[in-house]
Coordinates of C-alpha atoms and ligand atoms in Angstrom, one line a residue:
V19 CA 32.5 161.0 79.2
Q20 CA 30.4 157.6 78.7
A21 CA 31.5 155.3 76.0
V22 CA 28.7 154.4 73.3
F23 CA 28.7 151.4 71.4
R24 CA 29.0 152.1 67.7
S25 CA 27.2 150.5 64.8
N26 CA 28.9 152.1 61.8
L27 CA 32.5 151.3 61.3
S28 CA 33.0 153.5 58.1
H29 CA 34.6 156.1 60.3
L30 CA 36.9 153.5 61.7
L31 CA 37.9 152.6 58.0
D32 CA 38.9 156.2 57.3
L33 CA 40.9 156.6 60.7
M34 CA 43.0 153.3 59.4
G35 CA 44.4 155.3 56.6
S36 CA 45.3 153.9 53.1
G37 CA 48.0 153.2 50.5
K38 CA 49.9 150.5 52.1
E39 CA 48.8 146.9 51.2
S40 CA 48.7 145.9 54.6
L41 CA 46.1 148.5 55.4
I42 CA 44.0 147.7 52.7
F43 CA 44.2 143.9 54.1
M44 CA 42.9 144.9 57.4
K45 CA 40.5 147.2 56.0
K46 CA 38.9 144.5 53.8
R47 CA 38.7 142.4 56.8
T48 CA 37.1 144.9 59.0
K49 CA 34.5 145.7 56.5
R50 CA 34.0 142.0 56.0
L51 CA 33.4 141.5 59.7
T52 CA 31.2 144.7 60.0
A53 CA 28.0 142.8 60.4
Q54 CA 29.2 140.5 63.3
W55 CA 30.9 143.2 65.2
V56 CA 27.8 145.2 65.1
L57 CA 25.7 142.5 66.6
A58 CA 28.3 141.7 69.3
A59 CA 27.8 145.3 70.3
Q60 CA 24.2 145.2 70.2
R61 CA 24.3 142.2 72.3
L62 CA 26.7 143.5 74.9
A63 CA 24.9 146.8 75.0
Q64 CA 21.8 144.8 75.8
K65 CA 23.4 142.8 78.7
L66 CA 25.1 145.8 80.1
G67 CA 22.0 147.8 80.4
A68 CA 22.7 151.3 81.8
T69 CA 26.3 150.3 83.2
W70 CA 28.6 153.2 82.9
R71 CA 31.6 152.7 80.9
D72 CA 34.3 155.5 80.5
Q73 CA 35.4 156.7 77.2
K74 CA 39.0 156.0 76.8
Q75 CA 41.3 158.1 74.3
I76 CA 43.3 155.6 72.6
L77 CA 46.1 155.6 70.4
V78 CA 47.1 152.7 68.4
H79 CA 50.4 152.8 66.8
I80 CA 51.3 150.0 64.7
G81 CA 55.2 150.1 64.7
F82 CA 55.8 147.2 62.3
L83 CA 54.3 149.2 59.5
T84 CA 56.3 152.3 59.8
E85 CA 58.9 153.1 57.1
E86 CA 61.0 154.0 60.0
S87 CA 61.2 150.5 61.0
G88 CA 61.5 149.0 57.6
D89 CA 57.9 147.9 57.2
V90 CA 59.0 144.5 55.4
F91 CA 55.4 143.4 55.9
S92 CA 53.2 145.5 53.4
P93 CA 55.3 144.7 50.4
R94 CA 54.8 141.0 51.2
V95 CA 50.9 141.0 51.8
L96 CA 50.2 140.0 48.2
K97 CA 53.4 137.8 47.7
G98 CA 52.4 135.0 50.6
G99 CA 54.2 136.9 53.5
P100 CA 52.7 136.9 57.0
L101 CA 49.0 138.4 57.6
G102 CA 48.4 137.0 60.9
E103 CA 49.6 140.1 62.5
M104 CA 47.4 142.2 60.3
V105 CA 44.4 139.8 61.1
Q106 CA 45.1 140.7 64.9
W107 CA 45.5 144.5 64.7
A108 CA 42.5 144.6 62.3
D109 CA 40.6 143.0 65.3
I110 CA 41.9 145.1 68.0
L111 CA 41.2 148.4 66.2
A112 CA 37.6 147.1 65.2
A113 CA 36.9 145.8 69.1
L114 CA 37.9 149.4 70.3
Y115 CA 35.9 151.0 67.9
V116 CA 32.6 149.7 68.6
L117 CA 33.4 149.7 72.1
G118 CA 33.2 153.4 71.8
H119 CA 36.4 154.4 72.5
G120 CA 38.2 157.5 71.1
L121 CA 40.7 156.2 68.7
R122 CA 43.6 157.5 66.7
V123 CA 45.7 155.2 64.4
T124 CA 49.4 156.0 63.3
V125 CA 51.5 153.9 61.0
S126 CA 54.5 156.4 60.6
L127 CA 56.9 158.1 63.1
K128 CA 55.4 161.5 61.7
E129 CA 51.8 160.8 62.8
L130 CA 53.1 159.6 66.1
Q131 CA 54.9 162.6 66.8
S132 CA 52.2 165.1 66.0
N133 CA 49.8 162.9 67.9
L134 CA 52.0 163.1 71.0
G135 CA 52.3 166.6 70.5
V136 CA 56.1 166.4 70.2
P137 CA 57.4 169.2 67.9
P138 CA 59.1 167.8 65.0
G139 CA 62.9 168.3 65.4
R140 CA 62.5 167.9 69.2
G141 CA 62.3 164.4 69.1
S142 CA 65.2 163.4 71.4
C143 CA 64.6 166.4 73.7
P144 CA 64.0 165.1 77.0
L145 CA 60.7 166.9 77.6
T146 CA 57.7 166.1 79.8
I147 CA 54.7 166.3 77.7
P148 CA 51.5 165.6 78.9
L149 CA 50.1 162.6 77.2
P150 CA 46.6 163.0 75.5
F151 CA 45.9 159.2 75.7
D152 CA 44.7 157.3 78.2
L153 CA 46.3 154.1 76.6
I154 CA 48.4 153.5 73.7
Y155 CA 48.6 150.0 71.9
T156 CA 51.7 149.6 69.8
D157 CA 54.5 146.8 69.3
Y158 CA 58.1 146.4 70.0
H159 CA 59.0 148.7 67.1
G160 CA 56.6 151.4 68.3
L161 CA 58.0 151.0 71.5
Q162 CA 61.3 152.0 70.6
Q163 CA 60.1 154.7 68.6
M164 CA 58.3 156.2 71.5
K165 CA 61.2 155.7 73.7
Q166 CA 63.4 157.8 71.2
H167 CA 60.8 160.4 70.6
M168 CA 58.9 161.0 73.9
G169 CA 61.9 162.1 76.1
L170 CA 61.1 161.5 79.8
S171 CA 57.5 161.4 79.1
F172 CA 58.1 157.8 77.9
K173 CA 59.2 156.8 81.5
K174 CA 56.4 158.5 83.1
Y175 CA 53.6 157.1 81.1
R176 CA 54.9 153.7 80.2
C177 CA 51.9 152.3 82.1
R178 CA 49.6 153.5 79.7
I179 CA 51.3 151.3 77.0
R180 CA 50.2 148.1 75.8
V181 CA 52.7 146.0 73.5
I182 CA 50.9 143.7 71.0
D183 CA 53.7 140.8 71.1
T184 CA 52.8 137.7 69.1
F185 CA 55.0 135.2 70.7
G186 CA 55.1 136.8 74.1
T187 CA 57.8 137.9 76.7
E188 CA 58.6 136.0 79.9
P189 CA 59.4 138.0 82.9
A190 CA 62.9 137.0 83.0
Y191 CA 63.5 138.4 79.7
N192 CA 61.6 141.9 80.6
H193 CA 63.6 142.9 83.9
E194 CA 66.5 144.9 82.9
E195 CA 68.7 144.4 85.7
Y196 CA 68.0 140.7 85.7
A197 CA 68.1 139.9 82.2
T198 CA 71.4 141.7 81.9
L199 CA 72.9 139.7 84.6
H200 CA 71.6 136.3 83.9
G201 CA 72.0 136.4 80.0
Y202 CA 68.2 137.2 79.1
R203 CA 69.0 140.3 77.3
T204 CA 67.5 140.1 73.7
N205 CA 67.4 142.3 70.8
W206 CA 63.6 143.0 71.5
G207 CA 64.7 144.6 74.8
Y208 CA 64.1 144.5 78.4
W209 CA 61.4 147.1 79.1
N210 CA 60.6 146.6 82.9
L211 CA 57.0 146.7 81.9
N212 CA 54.5 144.9 83.9
P213 CA 54.5 141.2 82.0
K214 CA 50.6 141.7 81.7
Q215 CA 51.3 144.9 79.3
F216 CA 52.3 142.4 76.7
M217 CA 49.4 141.1 74.9
T218 CA 50.0 137.7 72.8
M219 CA 48.2 136.0 70.0
F220 CA 48.0 132.7 71.7
P221 CA 48.0 132.1 75.5
H222 CA 51.7 131.2 75.6
T223 CA 52.1 132.1 79.2
P224 CA 49.7 133.5 81.6
D225 CA 52.4 136.0 82.5
N226 CA 51.3 138.2 79.6
S227 CA 47.8 138.9 78.6
F228 CA 46.0 136.6 76.0
M229 CA 44.5 139.1 73.4
G230 CA 43.6 136.6 70.5
F231 CA 42.0 137.6 67.5
V232 CA 38.6 136.9 65.8
S233 CA 38.3 133.7 63.9
E234 CA 35.2 133.6 62.0
E235 CA 32.5 130.8 62.9
L236 CA 29.5 129.7 61.0
N237 CA 26.0 129.7 61.7
E238 CA 23.8 126.7 62.1
T239 CA 22.5 126.7 58.6
E240 CA 26.0 127.2 57.1
K241 CA 27.5 124.4 59.2
Q242 CA 24.9 122.1 57.9
L243 CA 25.5 123.0 54.4
I244 CA 29.1 122.7 54.8
K245 CA 29.0 119.1 56.2
G246 CA 26.9 117.9 53.3
G247 CA 29.3 120.0 50.7
K248 CA 32.5 118.2 52.1
A249 CA 34.9 116.3 49.5
S250 CA 36.4 113.7 51.7
N251 CA 39.4 113.7 49.5
M252 CA 40.4 117.3 49.3
A253 CA 43.2 118.8 51.5
V254 CA 44.6 122.4 51.6
V255 CA 48.0 122.7 52.6
Y256 CA 49.2 125.3 55.2
G257 CA 51.8 127.5 53.6
K258 CA 51.3 130.5 51.2
E259 CA 55.2 130.8 50.5
A260 CA 56.8 128.4 48.4
S261 CA 59.7 128.1 50.8
I262 CA 57.4 126.3 53.2
W263 CA 57.2 123.6 50.6
K264 CA 60.5 122.9 50.2
G265 CA 61.8 119.3 51.0
K266 CA 58.3 118.2 51.5
E267 CA 57.9 116.0 48.4
K268 CA 57.9 112.6 50.5
F269 CA 54.7 113.5 52.6
L270 CA 53.0 115.2 49.6
G271 CA 53.6 112.1 47.6
I272 CA 52.0 110.1 50.4
L273 CA 49.2 112.3 50.8
N274 CA 48.4 112.4 47.2
K275 CA 47.9 108.8 47.1
Y276 CA 44.7 109.5 49.1
M277 CA 43.7 112.9 48.5
E278 CA 43.3 115.7 45.9
I279 CA 45.9 118.4 47.4
H280 CA 45.3 122.1 47.2
G281 CA 47.5 124.9 47.7
T282 CA 47.3 128.7 48.0
V283 CA 51.0 129.4 47.2
Y284 CA 52.0 133.0 45.9
Y285 CA 53.6 132.8 42.2
E286 CA 54.6 135.2 39.8
S287 CA 54.2 133.6 36.6
Q288 CA 54.9 130.1 36.9
R289 CA 54.5 127.2 39.3
P290 CA 57.1 127.4 42.0
P291 CA 59.2 124.6 41.7
E292 CA 58.8 123.5 45.3
V293 CA 55.1 122.8 44.7
P294 CA 54.8 119.5 42.6
A295 CA 52.6 119.4 39.4
F296 CA 49.9 117.1 41.0
V297 CA 49.0 119.8 43.3
K298 CA 46.2 122.2 42.4
N299 CA 47.8 125.6 43.4
H300 CA 45.1 128.3 43.4
G301 CA 48.1 131.1 44.1
L302 CA 47.6 133.4 47.2
L303 CA 43.8 133.9 47.5
P304 CA 41.8 136.9 49.1
Q305 CA 40.8 135.9 52.5
P306 CA 37.1 135.2 52.1
E307 CA 38.2 132.8 48.8
F308 CA 40.7 131.1 51.0
Q309 CA 38.1 130.5 53.6
Q310 CA 35.5 129.1 50.8
L311 CA 38.1 126.8 49.7
L312 CA 38.7 125.6 53.2
R313 CA 34.9 125.0 53.7
K314 CA 35.0 122.2 50.7
A315 CA 38.2 120.6 52.1
K316 CA 38.3 117.8 54.5
L317 CA 41.9 118.2 55.5
F318 CA 44.3 121.4 56.2
I319 CA 47.6 120.1 56.5
G320 CA 50.8 121.7 57.9
F321 CA 54.5 121.2 57.3
G322 CA 55.9 122.9 60.3
F323 CA 55.9 126.5 59.3
P324 CA 54.4 129.0 60.0
Y325 CA 54.0 128.7 63.7
E326 CA 51.0 129.6 65.4
G327 CA 49.1 131.4 62.8
P328 CA 45.3 132.2 62.6
A329 CA 44.8 129.9 59.5
P330 CA 44.3 126.5 61.4
L331 CA 41.8 128.0 63.5
E332 CA 40.0 129.2 60.2
A333 CA 40.2 125.5 58.8
I334 CA 38.8 124.2 61.8
A335 CA 35.8 126.5 62.1
N336 CA 35.2 125.7 58.3
G337 CA 35.1 121.9 59.1
C338 CA 38.4 120.7 58.2
I339 CA 40.7 118.2 60.3
F340 CA 44.2 120.1 60.9
L341 CA 47.0 117.6 60.7
Q342 CA 50.3 118.9 61.8
S343 CA 53.8 117.6 62.8
R344 CA 54.9 117.0 66.6
F345 CA 58.4 118.6 67.0
S346 CA 60.8 116.4 69.0
P347 CA 62.9 117.9 70.2
P348 CA 60.9 120.8 70.7
H349 CA 61.6 124.0 68.9
S350 CA 62.9 126.9 71.2
S351 CA 64.9 129.9 71.0
L352 CA 67.7 127.9 71.8
N353 CA 67.7 125.6 69.1
H354 CA 65.6 127.5 66.1
E355 CA 66.4 130.2 63.9
F356 CA 62.9 131.6 64.2
F357 CA 62.5 131.8 67.7
R358 CA 66.3 132.8 68.5
G359 CA 66.3 136.3 70.2
K360 CA 62.8 136.0 71.1
P361 CA 62.3 136.9 74.6
T362 CA 60.8 133.5 75.6
S363 CA 62.1 130.2 76.7
R364 CA 58.9 128.6 75.7
E365 CA 59.6 125.0 74.1
V366 CA 57.1 124.5 71.0
F367 CA 56.1 120.9 70.8
S368 CA 54.0 121.3 67.2
Q369 CA 53.6 123.9 64.8
H370 CA 50.6 125.1 66.6
P371 CA 50.6 124.1 70.1
Y372 CA 47.1 126.1 70.9
A373 CA 45.4 123.9 68.4
E374 CA 46.8 120.9 69.8
N375 CA 46.4 121.4 73.5
F376 CA 43.2 123.5 73.6
I377 CA 41.2 122.0 70.6
G378 CA 42.7 118.3 70.0
K379 CA 41.0 115.4 68.5
P380 CA 39.0 115.0 66.4
H381 CA 39.6 118.6 64.8
V382 CA 43.4 118.4 65.4
W383 CA 45.8 115.8 64.9
T384 CA 49.5 116.0 65.8
V385 CA 51.7 113.2 64.6
D386 CA 55.4 112.4 64.0
Y387 CA 56.1 113.3 60.4
N388 CA 59.6 111.4 60.8
N389 CA 57.5 108.4 60.9
S390 CA 56.1 107.8 57.3
E391 CA 53.8 105.1 58.8
E392 CA 52.5 107.1 61.2
F393 CA 52.0 110.0 59.0
E394 CA 50.0 107.7 56.5
A395 CA 48.1 105.9 59.0
A396 CA 46.9 109.4 60.1
I397 CA 45.8 110.6 56.9
K398 CA 43.8 107.3 56.4
A399 CA 42.1 107.7 59.5
I400 CA 41.3 111.2 59.0
M401 CA 39.6 110.2 55.7
T402 CA 37.0 107.9 57.4
T403 CA 36.5 110.3 60.4
Q404 CA 33.3 112.3 60.7
S405 CA 34.4 115.9 61.0
G406 CA 32.7 119.1 60.3
P407 CA 32.8 122.3 62.2
P408 CA 32.9 122.0 66.0
L409 CA 29.5 122.9 67.8
A410 CA 28.9 126.4 68.8
H411 CA 31.0 127.6 71.8
T412 CA 33.1 124.2 72.2
A413 CA 35.8 124.2 74.5
W414 CA 38.1 126.3 72.1
I415 CA 35.5 129.1 71.5
G416 CA 34.8 131.7 74.3
K417 CA 32.8 134.3 75.3
R418 CA 35.1 136.5 76.9
V419 CA 34.1 139.2 79.2
H420 CA 35.0 140.5 82.5
P421 CA 33.1 140.9 85.0
S422 CA 30.1 139.6 83.4
P423 CA 30.1 137.2 80.3
G424 CA 29.1 139.0 77.0
P425 CA 29.1 137.9 73.5
A426 CA 32.2 137.7 71.3
P427 CA 31.3 139.0 67.6
Q428 CA 28.7 136.4 66.9
G429 CA 30.2 133.5 65.5
A430 CA 33.5 134.6 66.3
H431 CA 36.4 133.1 68.1
A432 CA 38.7 135.3 70.0
P433 CA 40.8 133.1 71.7
Q434 CA 40.0 133.4 75.3
S435 CA 41.0 137.1 75.5
P436 CA 38.7 138.0 78.6
F437 CA 39.5 141.4 77.7
V438 CA 38.4 143.1 74.3
L439 CA 34.9 143.5 75.0
A440 CA 35.2 144.3 78.9
P441 CA 32.2 146.3 79.9
N442 CA 33.7 148.5 82.6
A443 CA 36.9 149.1 81.2
T444 CA 39.4 148.4 78.3
H445 CA 40.7 145.0 78.9
L446 CA 44.1 146.4 79.6
E447 CA 43.2 147.9 82.8
W448 CA 41.5 144.8 83.8
A449 CA 44.6 143.1 83.4
Q450 CA 46.6 145.7 85.0
N451 CA 44.4 145.5 87.9
A452 CA 44.2 141.8 88.2
S453 CA 48.0 141.8 88.2
L454 CA 48.8 144.6 90.2
T455 CA 46.1 144.3 93.1
P456 CA 46.6 141.0 94.4
G457 CA 43.2 139.6 95.2
A458 CA 41.3 142.2 93.4
W459 CA 40.8 139.3 90.7
P460 CA 40.4 136.8 90.2
P461 CA 39.1 135.9 93.8
V462 CA 41.8 134.3 96.0
N463 CA 39.7 131.4 97.0
S464 CA 40.2 130.2 93.7
L465 CA 44.0 129.8 94.4
R466 CA 45.3 126.2 94.3
A467 CA 48.9 126.1 95.4
W468 CA 51.2 123.2 93.8
L469 CA 54.8 122.5 94.8
A470 CA 56.4 121.4 91.2
V471 CA 58.4 118.6 90.5
P472 CA 62.0 119.2 90.1
G473 CA 62.7 121.1 86.6
R474 CA 58.9 121.8 85.8
A475 CA 57.6 125.2 85.0
C476 CA 54.5 126.8 86.7
T477 CA 52.7 126.7 83.5
D478 CA 53.1 123.1 82.8
T479 CA 52.4 122.3 86.6
C480 CA 49.1 123.7 86.9
L481 CA 48.0 122.3 83.6
D482 CA 49.2 118.9 84.8
H483 CA 46.4 119.3 87.5
G484 CA 44.0 120.6 84.9
L485 CA 44.3 124.1 86.3
I486 CA 46.0 127.2 84.9
C487 CA 48.8 129.3 86.2
E488 CA 47.8 133.0 87.8
P489 CA 50.7 134.9 88.2
S490 CA 48.6 137.6 90.2
F491 CA 48.4 135.0 93.0
F492 CA 52.2 134.6 93.4
P493 CA 52.2 137.3 96.2
F494 CA 49.9 135.0 98.3
L495 CA 52.6 131.9 98.2
N496 CA 55.9 134.0 98.5
S497 CA 56.1 133.5 102.6
Q498 CA 57.5 131.2 104.6
D499 CA 54.0 130.6 105.9
A500 CA 53.0 129.4 102.2
F501 CA 55.8 126.8 102.5
L502 CA 54.7 125.6 105.9
K503 CA 51.0 125.3 104.8
L504 CA 52.2 123.2 101.8
Q505 CA 54.2 121.2 104.4
V506 CA 57.5 122.0 103.0
P507 CA 60.3 121.7 105.4
C508 CA 62.4 125.0 105.1
D509 CA 65.7 124.5 106.7
S510 CA 66.7 128.1 106.0
T511 CA 64.6 130.8 104.1
E512 CA 66.2 133.3 101.5
S513 CA 64.7 136.1 99.5
E514 CA 66.2 136.7 96.2
M515 CA 65.7 138.2 92.5
N516 CA 65.0 135.0 90.8
H517 CA 62.4 134.3 88.4
L518 CA 61.9 130.8 89.5
Y519 CA 61.1 131.9 93.2
P520 CA 59.2 131.0 95.4
A521 CA 60.8 127.8 95.2
F522 CA 62.4 124.8 97.3
A523 CA 65.7 123.4 96.6
Q524 CA 65.9 119.7 98.0
P525 CA 69.6 119.3 98.8
G526 CA 69.7 121.7 101.4
Q527 CA 66.1 121.9 102.1
E528 CA 66.3 125.6 101.4
C529 CA 63.2 127.8 100.5
Y530 CA 63.8 130.7 98.3
L531 CA 61.4 134.0 98.2
Q532 CA 61.1 136.4 95.5
K533 CA 62.4 139.8 96.1
E534 CA 61.3 141.4 92.9
P535 CA 57.5 141.3 92.1
L536 CA 58.2 141.8 88.5
L537 CA 60.0 138.8 88.1
F538 CA 57.2 136.5 89.3
S539 CA 56.7 134.3 86.6
C540 CA 54.5 131.2 85.6
A541 CA 56.9 130.3 82.9
G542 CA 60.6 128.9 83.4
S543 CA 62.0 126.0 85.0
N544 CA 65.3 124.6 86.4
T545 CA 66.1 121.0 87.8
K546 CA 67.4 122.5 91.0
Y547 CA 64.3 123.8 91.9
R548 CA 60.9 122.6 92.9
R549 CA 58.7 125.8 92.0
L550 CA 55.9 126.9 94.3
C551 CA 53.1 127.6 91.7
P552 CA 49.8 129.6 92.1
C553 CA 47.1 127.6 90.0
R554 CA 43.5 128.2 89.9
D555 CA 40.8 126.5 88.1
F556 CA 39.1 127.7 84.7
R557 CA 36.1 127.6 82.6
K558 CA 36.4 125.2 79.7
G559 CA 37.0 127.2 76.7
Q560 CA 37.5 130.2 78.9
V561 CA 40.8 130.1 80.5
A562 CA 40.5 133.8 81.6
L563 CA 37.7 133.0 83.9
C564 CA 37.6 130.6 87.0
Q565 CA 34.8 128.4 87.8
G566 CA 33.1 130.5 90.6
C567 CA 34.5 133.7 89.4
L568 CA 31.2 135.3 88.3
Ligands
U2F614 C1 51.7 133.5 61.1 O1 51.7 134.3 60.4 P1 50.7 133.8 58.7 O2 50.3 135.1 58.1 O3 51.9 132.9 58.2 O4 49.7 132.8 59.5 P2 48.7 132.0 58.5 O5 48.0 131.2 59.4 O6 49.0 131.6 57.4 O7 47.3 133.1 58.0 C2 47.2 134.3 58.3 C3 45.8 134.7 57.4 O8 46.0 134.6 55.9 C4 45.1 134.4 55.4 C5 44.1 133.5 56.3 C6 44.6 134.0 57.6 O9 43.7 134.7 58.5 O10 42.9 133.6 56.2 N1 45.1 133.9 54.2 C7 44.8 134.3 52.9 O11 44.2 135.5 53.2 N2 44.9 133.7 51.8 C8 45.5 132.5 51.5 O12 45.7 132.3 50.4 C9 46.0 131.9 52.9 C10 45.7 132.6 53.9 C11 51.6 134.2 62.4 F1 50.2 134.7 62.5 C12 52.4 135.3 62.5 O13 52.4 135.9 63.8 C13 53.7 134.6 62.4 O14 54.8 135.8 62.6 C14 54.1 134.0 61.3 C15 55.3 133.2 61.4 O15 55.2 132.3 62.2 O16 53.1 133.0 61.0

């Protein structure tokens, strides 16, 4: 069946169910963005003309919202709890829906079972049932539930699963045997999936797929209006939960010398003690009102938490400058409670590394808050900096489609996911094809191999050269020949399971090749090794596409 673009989202709203605050939040968002989604679909339809697109049957099982996994999120939606995940799921659903795919949405184990065709009570029976879906989008909680209730089918069909995984899963943590042997086992599991099946909120490592979310952008008229209407001395603090404000009196005091400070901190009846009296606290706002507030403000200021949420991108899109703290030493699963047990070795150098690295000045300022003078100087400088929303389609906003470029929702920022509006396939197939068939895409002539310095990961090595690590190219570098071409003198060559291979170890002039394709990894480093890294160029604001790719 051919997939037909949809322009009416009301059926999707029905599919999303009701009752939970989380679902209500998501539905409001979808409703509000309807016009943009429809426009995006129209544009893509125009661009594609008569190109055939298969309609996929897709199950979206949002595990973290099920009672069976505790659903700690829903009761906190109106109390300042995390909303980033819901923003992303709402956008995933909308994208799949406007693309014309057959959708089912489940937020309970019971619904999951009935959609999978598992008879109740036969949950753990190792049956193989034919799976009525081409693809299943879920999260770590949902994965666990499917494993428990699908019996042998789980193994058989696991290549159809896509895991929405905010912070990412690096290959070393994903490979069961390797993780077990080398201390990379975490509570989140070692699922032996293709690392591309994990889809992240931001591009943490190219080993995973960069799913992104939509951040609304303004049209030209709105931009002009906003520029004129900004109060140069108005700041909004990032953090809807009072605990985020704890211990920040010093910074707030300094900031208060220059700016009128606004907050959107949830409170019950009284001002939370963490929020000083000089702050204008609006309480937690509905999303559109929060964005209206950002339109008036000059500065959006972060105090270190939450990590990597959508709000800073919204602030920037609404013409704010985002000021955030640099983390030194960086936060990681080794030294910070929040990241402990997460399947990643990533070091986080600021509250929002994506904003820092992919947007940067003049929109993003990352400074050392331990140094009060630096902090104060930044505020003063920001007050006199001409800001305003970035120009349309700047470096950080991309239209992301493969293989031919198509529109993201008009004025929307789906951070560089090449996938969601993919014309011929759902983005996941694209990701899988790209990683399973080396050379299929991106074209191998965009490969630029680099030998990393000792202790440097391929993610960073490629970025050091203005390139991006492309894991699908690893097979091309995994040979003695590749080392030779790079003029690396191998005294001996061995093939082993190690997520840092292919690599070169200096003292013995030894070259190591990767034995297990699932362990090819852009992430990871060890001072013992100089890694052989597959990099490629990319379009500015379009990390997923190489320069000559289209
Ligand atoms: C992140 O989750 P958060 O929900 O804390 O992320 P935020 O960046 O604060 O913003 C989420 C949305 O909340 C909205 C705002 C954003 O789209 O428009 N909002 C609102 O509706 N009303 C308000 O008064 C203020 C904001 C991240 F996304 C998660 O993945 C992480 O788990 C979490 C912890 O690091 O941080």
